[in-house]
Amino acid sequence: MKSDNVKKGMQQAPHRSLFNALGFTKEEMEKPLVGIVSSYNEIVPGHMNLDKIVNAVKMGVAEAGGVPVVFPAIAVCDGIAMGHEGMKYSLVTRDLIADSTECMALAHQFDALVMVPNCDKNVPGLLMAAARINVPTVFVSGGPMLAGHVKGHKTSLSSMFEAVGAYAAGKLTEEEVCEYEEKTCPTCGSCSGMYTANSMNCLTEALGMGLGGNGTIPAVYSDRLRLAKHAGMAVMDMYAKNIRPRDIMTKDAILNALTVDMALGCSTNSMLHLPAIAHEVGFDFDIAFANEISEKTPNLCHLAPAGPTYMEDLNEAGGVYAVMNELAEKGLLHLDCMTVTGKTVGENIKGAVNKNPEVIRPLDNPYSQTGGLAVLKGNLAPDGSVVKRSAVAPEMMVHEGPARVFDCEEDAIAAIKGGKIVEGDVVVIRYEGPKGGPGMREMLNPTSAIAGMGLGSTVALITDGRFSGASRGASIGHVSPEAAVGGTIALVEEGDIIKINIPEMTLELAVSDEELEARRAKWQPREPKVTTGYLARYAGLVTSGAKGAVLNKAQ
């Protein structure tokens, strides 16, 4: 046992005295030490139930012969952090989570781990940590929130942000917005659409790191507690069989996850997180893989905000395994990949049934023949940009219009809500990338304001920042290189014509090469927005969004 390094031999007598101080028995000292990484806190709605999930995991571990020991991981609520300086601290926590979990797990020599995350950066951060630590590890999330209900329609957090935009446009009264406010988020759990948290939790199943149902069983269902107990049991089985994360998170498994991502219509943020996870296992993930896989992968699901269905509906329809089984029929998955069940992907999904073809479209009736995400390149984004094309209105798949340029999110929101953006415009928000932000803020406020004001099918938004999974419309993020390092987006001027062609996967600034070179010669780097603390360190180390915004090794 790895934990023998802190439990066995005369040299470890001082260590054992500290275990005695913790109340450990001699019998427990003979068993594997299993770390339960708890992301529980009282500020994130998706995490307020994790104490119960953790207790269920502990029971499963103990029942299967291990000794569960809980230690914490942090998490930010992106919804609460949205639209102010707090969002600069969202993406950056992914690396803090990975680093701190690595430190705790290796300092204390745990034999195995169960990760209990739920929300946006917390899931990929712990997947990154699992790859580094490489002891048997299972993921069990807190589960998605149930949808809200307003005026006979299901709602989710994106409905709430769009209601604010509708109020600004005079389409909703204050009383109507208050009704949304009271009813949109009715339970604990990760917000109820296919946003980043639910995207990443679903992808734990596709990667093989979570049990079936991990991405879709609602937070308030007792099935979630049973799943947590089984996760505790499963990690002990993995320990007995010596199945480790790097045995599971192979190149083929990551490509499986990207394929499932395309079918589900996941958040654009998966194109930050999958490259970062791949980086930890030594796989150089080029975001252009997205287009190769998208071209052969049908989009089978339109969950909110792309459509009228929610995570609870996907769960009832058969969940991620039912989607994977559809894809397997077309030969799109690597079925021999190992998983935390001790079985292969093919064995896990065998017999999974699509119980609702309106929620999970069958292969002969997809929403589209191509996947939910696309990577656009061109002179405006030489290294790439990302759009959730499954959430783009058909009339915006090809668009050109004048640039309306803003150097921060706040200025863009003021212009949108002030009625200064009109049909046909292309809103450009720059200096919000990984370095320039710093922290690559999500742009749910401006995208929701555009949608809420009725401009979602006529106005595009382009940024070197990123978008929430709750965003919809022609929202193109991760433009790389970013403005802060002199990318072309820094050279765009008010009124320049921008050409978007999602089917052709291009993003072009209609300015001559000679003019761009003249502008580039005049461009000067901006002074850093933040010069102290963690954000300053992060800005100095972070790479491009096209590389997953991973951190360079310190020189």
Coordinates of N, CA and C in Angstrom, one line a residue, residues 28-150:
E28 N -7.8 -0.1 11.4 CA -7.9 0.8 10.3 C -6.5 1.0 9.7
M29 N -5.5 1.0 10.5 CA -4.1 1.2 10.0 C -3.7 0.1 9.1
E30 N -4.4 -1.0 9.1 CA -4.1 -2.1 8.2 C -4.8 -2.0 6.8
K31 N -5.7 -1.1 6.7 CA -6.5 -1.0 5.5 C -6.0 0.2 4.6
P32 N -6.4 0.1 3.3 CA -6.1 1.2 2.4 C -6.7 2.5 2.9
L33 N -5.9 3.6 2.7 CA -6.3 4.9 3.1 C -6.9 5.6 1.8
V34 N -8.2 6.0 1.9 CA -8.9 6.5 0.7 C -9.2 8.0 0.9
G35 N -8.7 8.9 0.2 CA -9.0 10.3 0.3 C -10.3 10.6 -0.4
I36 N -11.2 11.3 0.3 CA -12.4 11.8 -0.3 C -12.3 13.3 -0.5
V37 N -12.2 13.7 -1.7 CA -11.9 15.1 -2.0 C -13.3 15.8 -2.1
S38 N -13.6 16.5 -1.0 CA -15.0 17.1 -0.9 C -14.9 18.6 -1.3
S39 N -15.8 18.9 -2.3 CA -15.9 20.3 -2.8 C -17.0 21.0 -2.1
Y40 N -17.5 20.5 -1.0 CA -18.6 21.1 -0.3 C -18.3 22.5 0.2
N41 N -19.3 23.4 -0.1 CA -19.2 24.7 0.6 C -20.7 25.3 0.6
E42 N -20.8 26.4 1.2 CA -22.2 27.0 1.4 C -22.5 28.2 0.6
I43 N -21.7 28.4 -0.5 CA -21.9 29.5 -1.4 C -22.3 29.1 -2.8
V44 N -22.0 27.9 -3.2 CA -22.3 27.4 -4.5 C -23.5 26.4 -4.4
P45 N -24.6 26.8 -5.1 CA -25.8 25.9 -5.0 C -25.6 24.5 -5.5
G46 N -24.6 24.3 -6.4 CA -24.3 23.0 -6.8 C -23.5 22.2 -5.8
H47 N -23.1 22.8 -4.7 CA -22.2 22.2 -3.7 C -22.9 22.0 -2.4
M48 N -24.0 22.6 -2.2 CA -24.6 22.6 -0.8 C -25.1 21.3 -0.4
N49 N -25.2 20.3 -1.3 CA -25.6 18.9 -0.9 C -24.4 18.0 -0.9
L50 N -23.2 18.5 -1.1 CA -22.1 17.5 -1.2 C -21.7 16.9 0.1
D51 N -22.1 17.5 1.2 CA -21.8 16.8 2.5 C -22.6 15.5 2.6
K52 N -23.8 15.4 2.0 CA -24.5 14.2 2.0 C -23.9 13.2 1.0
I53 N -23.4 13.7 -0.1 CA -22.8 12.8 -1.1 C -21.5 12.2 -0.5
V54 N -20.7 13.1 0.2 CA -19.5 12.6 0.8 C -19.8 11.6 1.9
N55 N -20.8 11.8 2.7 CA -21.1 10.7 3.7 C -21.5 9.4 3.0
A56 N -22.2 9.5 1.9 CA -22.6 8.2 1.2 C -21.3 7.6 0.6
V57 N -20.4 8.4 0.1 CA -19.2 7.8 -0.4 C -18.4 7.1 0.7
K58 N -18.3 7.8 1.9 CA -17.6 7.2 3.0 C -18.2 5.8 3.4
M59 N -19.5 5.7 3.4 CA -20.1 4.5 3.7 C -19.8 3.4 2.7
G60 N -19.7 3.8 1.4 CA -19.4 2.8 0.4 C -17.9 2.3 0.5
V61 N -17.0 3.3 0.8 CA -15.6 2.9 1.0 C -15.4 2.0 2.2
A62 N -16.0 2.4 3.3 CA -15.9 1.6 4.5 C -16.5 0.2 4.3
E63 N -17.6 0.1 3.7 CA -18.3 -1.2 3.4 C -17.4 -2.1 2.6
A64 N -16.6 -1.5 1.7 CA -15.8 -2.3 0.8 C -14.4 -2.5 1.3
G65 N -14.1 -2.1 2.6 CA -12.8 -2.4 3.2 C -11.8 -1.3 3.2
G66 N -12.2 -0.1 2.9 CA -11.2 1.0 3.0 C -11.5 1.9 4.1
V67 N -10.5 2.8 4.4 CA -10.7 3.8 5.4 C -10.8 5.2 4.7
P68 N -12.1 5.8 4.8 CA -12.3 7.1 4.1 C -11.8 8.2 4.9
V69 N -11.1 9.2 4.3 CA -10.6 10.4 5.0 C -10.9 11.6 4.1
V70 N -11.6 12.5 4.6 CA -12.1 13.7 3.8 C -11.1 14.8 3.9
F71 N -10.9 15.4 2.7 CA -10.2 16.7 2.7 C -10.8 17.6 1.6
P72 N -10.6 18.9 1.7 CA -11.5 19.8 0.9 C -10.8 20.3 -0.4
A73 N -11.7 20.7 -1.3 CA -11.3 21.4 -2.5 C -12.2 22.6 -2.7
I74 N -11.7 23.7 -3.2 CA -12.5 24.9 -3.4 C -13.3 24.9 -4.6
A75 N -14.3 25.8 -4.7 CA -15.1 25.9 -5.9 C -15.7 27.3 -6.0
V76 N -15.8 27.9 -7.2 CA -16.5 29.2 -7.4 C -17.8 28.9 -8.1
C77 N -18.8 29.7 -7.7 CA -20.1 29.7 -8.4 C -20.0 30.7 -9.5
D78 N -19.9 30.2 -10.8 CA -19.8 31.1 -11.9 C -21.0 32.1 -12.0
G79 N -22.2 31.6 -11.7 CA -23.3 32.5 -11.7 C -23.2 33.7 -10.8
I80 N -22.8 33.5 -9.6 CA -22.6 34.5 -8.6 C -21.4 35.4 -9.0
A81 N -20.4 34.8 -9.6 CA -19.2 35.5 -10.0 C -19.4 36.3 -11.3
M82 N -20.5 36.1 -12.0 CA -20.6 36.6 -13.3 C -20.8 38.1 -13.3
G83 N -20.2 38.8 -14.3 CA -20.5 40.2 -14.6 C -19.7 41.2 -13.8
H84 N -18.7 40.8 -13.0 CA -17.9 41.7 -12.2 C -16.5 41.1 -12.1
E85 N -15.7 41.7 -11.3 CA -14.3 41.3 -11.2 C -14.2 39.8 -10.7
G86 N -15.2 39.3 -10.0 CA -15.2 38.0 -9.5 C -15.0 36.9 -10.5
M87 N -15.5 37.2 -11.8 CA -15.3 36.2 -12.8 C -13.9 36.0 -13.3
K88 N -13.0 37.0 -12.9 CA -11.6 36.8 -13.2 C -11.0 35.7 -12.4
Y89 N -11.7 35.3 -11.3 CA -11.2 34.3 -10.4 C -11.9 32.9 -10.6
S90 N -12.6 32.7 -11.7 CA -13.2 31.5 -11.9 C -12.3 30.5 -12.6
L91 N -11.9 30.7 -13.9 CA -11.1 29.8 -14.6 C -9.8 29.5 -13.8
V92 N -9.2 30.5 -13.2 CA -7.9 30.4 -12.5 C -8.0 29.4 -11.4
T93 N -9.2 29.1 -10.8 CA -9.3 28.2 -9.7 C -9.0 26.7 -10.2
R94 N -9.2 26.5 -11.5 CA -9.0 25.1 -12.0 C -7.6 24.6 -11.6
D95 N -6.6 25.5 -11.8 CA -5.2 25.1 -11.5 C -5.0 25.1 -10.0
L96 N -5.6 26.0 -9.2 CA -5.5 25.9 -7.8 C -6.0 24.6 -7.2
I97 N -7.2 24.2 -7.8 CA -7.8 22.9 -7.4 C -6.9 21.7 -7.7
A98 N -6.4 21.7 -8.9 CA -5.5 20.6 -9.3 C -4.2 20.6 -8.4
D99 N -3.6 21.8 -8.2 CA -2.4 21.9 -7.4 C -2.6 21.5 -6.0
S100 N -3.7 22.0 -5.4 CA -3.9 21.7 -3.9 C -4.2 20.3 -3.7
T101 N -5.0 19.7 -4.6 CA -5.4 18.3 -4.4 C -4.2 17.4 -4.6
E102 N -3.3 17.7 -5.6 CA -2.1 17.0 -5.7 C -1.2 17.0 -4.5
C103 N -1.1 18.2 -3.9 CA -0.3 18.4 -2.7 C -0.9 17.6 -1.5
M104 N -2.2 17.6 -1.3 CA -2.8 16.9 -0.2 C -2.7 15.4 -0.4
A105 N -2.9 14.9 -1.6 CA -2.9 13.5 -1.8 C -1.5 12.9 -1.7
L106 N -0.5 13.6 -2.2 CA 0.8 13.0 -2.2 C 1.5 13.3 -0.9
A107 N 1.2 14.4 -0.2 CA 1.8 14.6 1.1 C 1.4 13.6 2.1
H108 N 0.1 13.1 2.0 CA -0.4 12.1 2.9 C -0.5 10.7 2.4
Q109 N 0.0 10.5 1.2 CA 0.2 9.1 0.6 C -1.1 8.3 0.6
F110 N -2.2 8.9 0.1 CA -3.4 8.1 0.0 C -3.3 7.0 -1.0
D111 N -3.9 5.9 -0.8 CA -3.9 4.7 -1.7 C -4.9 4.9 -2.8
A112 N -5.9 5.6 -2.6 CA -7.0 5.8 -3.6 C -7.7 7.1 -3.3
L113 N -8.5 7.6 -4.3 CA -9.2 8.8 -4.1 C -10.6 8.7 -4.7
V114 N -11.6 9.4 -4.1 CA -12.9 9.6 -4.7 C -13.1 11.1 -4.8
M115 N -13.3 11.6 -6.0 CA -13.4 13.1 -6.2 C -14.9 13.4 -6.1
V116 N -15.3 14.4 -5.3 CA -16.7 14.8 -5.2 C -16.8 16.3 -5.6
P117 N -16.8 16.5 -6.9 CA -17.0 17.9 -7.4 C -18.4 18.2 -7.8
N118 N -18.7 19.3 -8.4 CA -19.9 19.5 -9.2 C -19.8 20.6 -10.2
C119 N -19.3 21.8 -9.9 CA -19.4 22.9 -10.8 C -18.2 23.2 -11.6
D120 N -18.2 24.2 -12.4 CA -17.5 24.4 -13.6 C -16.0 24.0 -13.6
K121 N -15.2 24.7 -12.8 CA -13.8 24.5 -12.9 C -13.3 23.3 -12.0
N122 N -14.2 23.0 -11.0 CA -13.9 22.0 -10.0 C -13.8 20.6 -10.6
V123 N -14.7 20.3 -11.6 CA -14.6 19.0 -12.2 C -13.3 18.8 -13.0
P124 N -13.0 19.7 -14.0 CA -11.7 19.5 -14.7 C -10.5 19.7 -13.9
G125 N -10.6 20.5 -12.8 CA -9.4 20.7 -11.9 C -9.1 19.4 -11.3
L126 N -10.1 18.7 -10.8 CA -9.9 17.4 -10.1 C -9.6 16.3 -11.1
L127 N -10.0 16.4 -12.4 CA -9.6 15.4 -13.4 C -8.1 15.6 -13.7
M128 N -7.7 16.8 -13.7 CA -6.2 17.1 -13.9 C -5.4 16.5 -12.8
A129 N -5.9 16.7 -11.5 CA -5.2 16.2 -10.4 C -5.2 14.7 -10.4
A130 N -6.3 14.1 -10.8 CA -6.3 12.6 -10.8 C -5.3 12.1 -11.7
A131 N -5.1 12.7 -12.9 CA -4.0 12.3 -13.8 C -2.6 12.4 -13.3
R132 N -2.4 13.5 -12.5 CA -1.1 13.7 -11.9 C -0.8 12.7 -10.8
I133 N -1.8 12.5 -9.9 CA -1.5 11.7 -8.7 C -1.5 10.2 -9.1
N134 N -2.4 9.8 -10.0 CA -2.4 8.5 -10.6 C -2.5 7.3 -9.6
V135 N -3.4 7.5 -8.6 CA -3.8 6.3 -7.8 C -5.3 6.0 -8.2
P136 N -5.8 4.8 -7.9 CA -7.2 4.5 -8.3 C -8.2 5.6 -7.8
T137 N -9.0 6.1 -8.8 CA -9.8 7.3 -8.5 C -11.1 7.2 -9.2
V138 N -12.2 7.5 -8.5 CA -13.6 7.6 -9.1 C -14.1 9.0 -8.8
F139 N -14.9 9.4 -9.8 CA -15.6 10.7 -9.7 C -17.1 10.5 -9.4
V140 N -17.7 11.2 -8.5 CA -19.1 11.2 -8.3 C -19.5 12.7 -7.9
S141 N -20.3 13.3 -8.8 CA -20.7 14.7 -8.7 C -21.9 14.8 -7.8
G142 N -22.2 16.1 -7.5 CA -23.4 16.4 -6.7 C -24.7 16.4 -7.5
G143 N -24.6 16.3 -8.9 CA -25.8 16.2 -9.7 C -26.4 17.5 -10.1
P144 N -27.2 17.5 -11.2 CA -27.8 18.7 -11.7 C -29.0 19.2 -10.9
M145 N -29.3 20.5 -11.0 CA -30.5 21.1 -10.5 C -31.7 20.7 -11.3
L146 N -32.9 20.6 -10.7 CA -34.1 20.4 -11.5 C -34.4 21.8 -12.2
A147 N -35.1 21.7 -13.3 CA -35.5 22.9 -14.0 C -36.5 23.7 -13.2
G148 N -36.6 25.0 -13.4 CA -37.6 25.8 -12.8 C -38.9 25.8 -13.7
H149 N -39.9 26.4 -13.2 CA -41.2 26.5 -14.0 C -41.7 27.9 -13.9
V150 N -41.9 28.6 -15.0 CA -42.4 29.9 -15.1 C -43.5 30.0 -16.2

